[in-house]
PDB file of C-alpha atoms in Angstrom:
ATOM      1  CA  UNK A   1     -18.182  -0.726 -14.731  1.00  0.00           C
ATOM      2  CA  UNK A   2     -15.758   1.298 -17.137  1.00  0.00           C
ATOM      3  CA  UNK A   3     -12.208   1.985 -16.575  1.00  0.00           C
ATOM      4  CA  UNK A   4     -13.193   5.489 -15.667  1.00  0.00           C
ATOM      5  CA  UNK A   5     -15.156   4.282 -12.629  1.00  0.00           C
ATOM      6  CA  UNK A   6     -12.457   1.571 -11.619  1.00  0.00           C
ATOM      7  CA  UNK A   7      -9.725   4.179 -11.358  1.00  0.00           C
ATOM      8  CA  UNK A   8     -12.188   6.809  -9.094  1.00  0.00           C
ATOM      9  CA  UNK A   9     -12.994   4.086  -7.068  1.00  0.00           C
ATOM     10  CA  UNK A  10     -10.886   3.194  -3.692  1.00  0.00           C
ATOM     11  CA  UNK A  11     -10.120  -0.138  -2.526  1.00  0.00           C
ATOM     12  CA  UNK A  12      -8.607  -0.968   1.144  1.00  0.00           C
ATOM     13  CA  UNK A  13      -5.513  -2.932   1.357  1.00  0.00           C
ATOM     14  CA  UNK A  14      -3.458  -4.415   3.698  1.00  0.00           C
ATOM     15  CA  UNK A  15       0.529  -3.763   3.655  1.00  0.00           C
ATOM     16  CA  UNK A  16       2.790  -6.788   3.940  1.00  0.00           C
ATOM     17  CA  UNK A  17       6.564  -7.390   5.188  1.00  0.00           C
ATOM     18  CA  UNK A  18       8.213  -4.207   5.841  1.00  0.00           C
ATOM     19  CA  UNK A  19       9.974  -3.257   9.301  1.00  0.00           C
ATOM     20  CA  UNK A  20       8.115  -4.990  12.247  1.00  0.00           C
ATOM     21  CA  UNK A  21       8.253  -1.718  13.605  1.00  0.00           C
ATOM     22  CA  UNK A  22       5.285  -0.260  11.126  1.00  0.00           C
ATOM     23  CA  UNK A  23       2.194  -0.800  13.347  1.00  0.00           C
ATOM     24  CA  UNK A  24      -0.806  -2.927  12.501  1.00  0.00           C
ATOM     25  CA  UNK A  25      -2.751  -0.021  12.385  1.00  0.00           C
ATOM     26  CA  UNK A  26      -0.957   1.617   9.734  1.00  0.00           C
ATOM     27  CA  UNK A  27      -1.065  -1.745   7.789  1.00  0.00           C
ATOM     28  CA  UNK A  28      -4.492  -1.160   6.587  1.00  0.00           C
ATOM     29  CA  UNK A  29      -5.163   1.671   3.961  1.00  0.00           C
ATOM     30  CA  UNK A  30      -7.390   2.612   1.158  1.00  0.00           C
ATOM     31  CA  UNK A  31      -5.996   3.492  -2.149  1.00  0.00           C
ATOM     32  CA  UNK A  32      -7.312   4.977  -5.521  1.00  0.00           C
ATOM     33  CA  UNK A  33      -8.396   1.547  -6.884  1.00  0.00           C
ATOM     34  CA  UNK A  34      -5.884   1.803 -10.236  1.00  0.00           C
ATOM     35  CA  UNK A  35      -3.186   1.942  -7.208  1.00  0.00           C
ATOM     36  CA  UNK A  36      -0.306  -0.613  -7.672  1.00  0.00           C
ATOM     37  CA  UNK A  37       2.410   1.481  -5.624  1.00  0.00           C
ATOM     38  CA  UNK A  38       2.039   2.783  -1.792  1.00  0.00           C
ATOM     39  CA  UNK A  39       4.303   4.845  -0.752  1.00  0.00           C
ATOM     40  CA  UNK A  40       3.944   5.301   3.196  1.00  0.00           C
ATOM     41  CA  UNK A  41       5.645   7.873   5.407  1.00  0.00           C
ATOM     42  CA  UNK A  42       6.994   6.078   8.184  1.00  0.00           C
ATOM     43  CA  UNK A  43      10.167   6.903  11.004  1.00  0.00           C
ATOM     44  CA  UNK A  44      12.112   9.344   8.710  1.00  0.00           C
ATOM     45  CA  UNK A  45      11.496   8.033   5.440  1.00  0.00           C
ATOM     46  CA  UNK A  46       8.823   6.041   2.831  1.00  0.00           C
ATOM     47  CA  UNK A  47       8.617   2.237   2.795  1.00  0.00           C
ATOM     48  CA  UNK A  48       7.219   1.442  -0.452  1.00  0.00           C
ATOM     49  CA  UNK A  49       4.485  -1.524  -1.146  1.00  0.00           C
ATOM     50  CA  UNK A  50       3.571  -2.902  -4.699  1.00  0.00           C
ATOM     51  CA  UNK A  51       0.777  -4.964  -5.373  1.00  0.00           C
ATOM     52  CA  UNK A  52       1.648  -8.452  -4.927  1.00  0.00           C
ATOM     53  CA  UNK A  53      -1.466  -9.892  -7.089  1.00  0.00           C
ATOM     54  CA  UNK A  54      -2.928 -11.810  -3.582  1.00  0.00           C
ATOM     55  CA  UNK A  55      -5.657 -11.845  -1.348  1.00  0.00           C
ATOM     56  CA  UNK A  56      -6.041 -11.786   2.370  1.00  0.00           C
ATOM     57  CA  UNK A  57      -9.054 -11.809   4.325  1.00  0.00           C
ATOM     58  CA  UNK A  58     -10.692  -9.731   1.376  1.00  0.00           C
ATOM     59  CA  UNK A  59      -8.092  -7.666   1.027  1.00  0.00           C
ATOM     60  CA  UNK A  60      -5.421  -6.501  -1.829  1.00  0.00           C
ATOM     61  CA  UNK A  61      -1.989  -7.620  -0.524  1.00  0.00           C
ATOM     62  CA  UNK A  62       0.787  -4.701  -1.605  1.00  0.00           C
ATOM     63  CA  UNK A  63       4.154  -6.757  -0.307  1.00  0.00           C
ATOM     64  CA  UNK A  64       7.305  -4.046   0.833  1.00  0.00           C
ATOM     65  CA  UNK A  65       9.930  -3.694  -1.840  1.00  0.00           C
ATOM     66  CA  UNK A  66      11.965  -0.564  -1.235  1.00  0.00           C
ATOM     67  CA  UNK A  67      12.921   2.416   1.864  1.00  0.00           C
ATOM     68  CA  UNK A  68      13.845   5.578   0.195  1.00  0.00           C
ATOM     69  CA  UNK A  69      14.874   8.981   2.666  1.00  0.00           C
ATOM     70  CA  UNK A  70      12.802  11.740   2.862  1.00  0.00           C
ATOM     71  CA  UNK A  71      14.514  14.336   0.946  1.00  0.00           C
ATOM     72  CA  UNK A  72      15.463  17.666   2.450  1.00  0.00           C
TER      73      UNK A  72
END
């Protein structure tokens, strides 16, 4: 596989810590496979997930780090 098809490729991961308010449903998403940031809208502004370097059940673990505002 070359770098070119890692980066096209998507990969689902699963979104960890965060408020306990961000349903399970939304905890679960496919990103571009070069992905280590995910940035997800969520109750007026963008919690933000890096990529922990961990596993669970399969899937990438991206661990919260940061809530930013939405700007207006």
């Amino acid at each position: 596989m070359t770098t070119t098809d890692i980066v096209n490729a998507t990969v689902t991961v699963l979104l960890a810590g965060g408020p306990p308010t961000l349903p399970d449903a939304q905890r679960i998403v496919t990103v571009s496979g070069g992905t280590d940031r995910v940035k997800l809208r969520f109750g007026g502004g963008y919690e933000h997930f890096v990529d922990s370097g961990e596993s669970a059940d399969d899937l990438r673990v991206f661990q919260w780090c940061d809530r930013t505002a939405i700007a207006e």
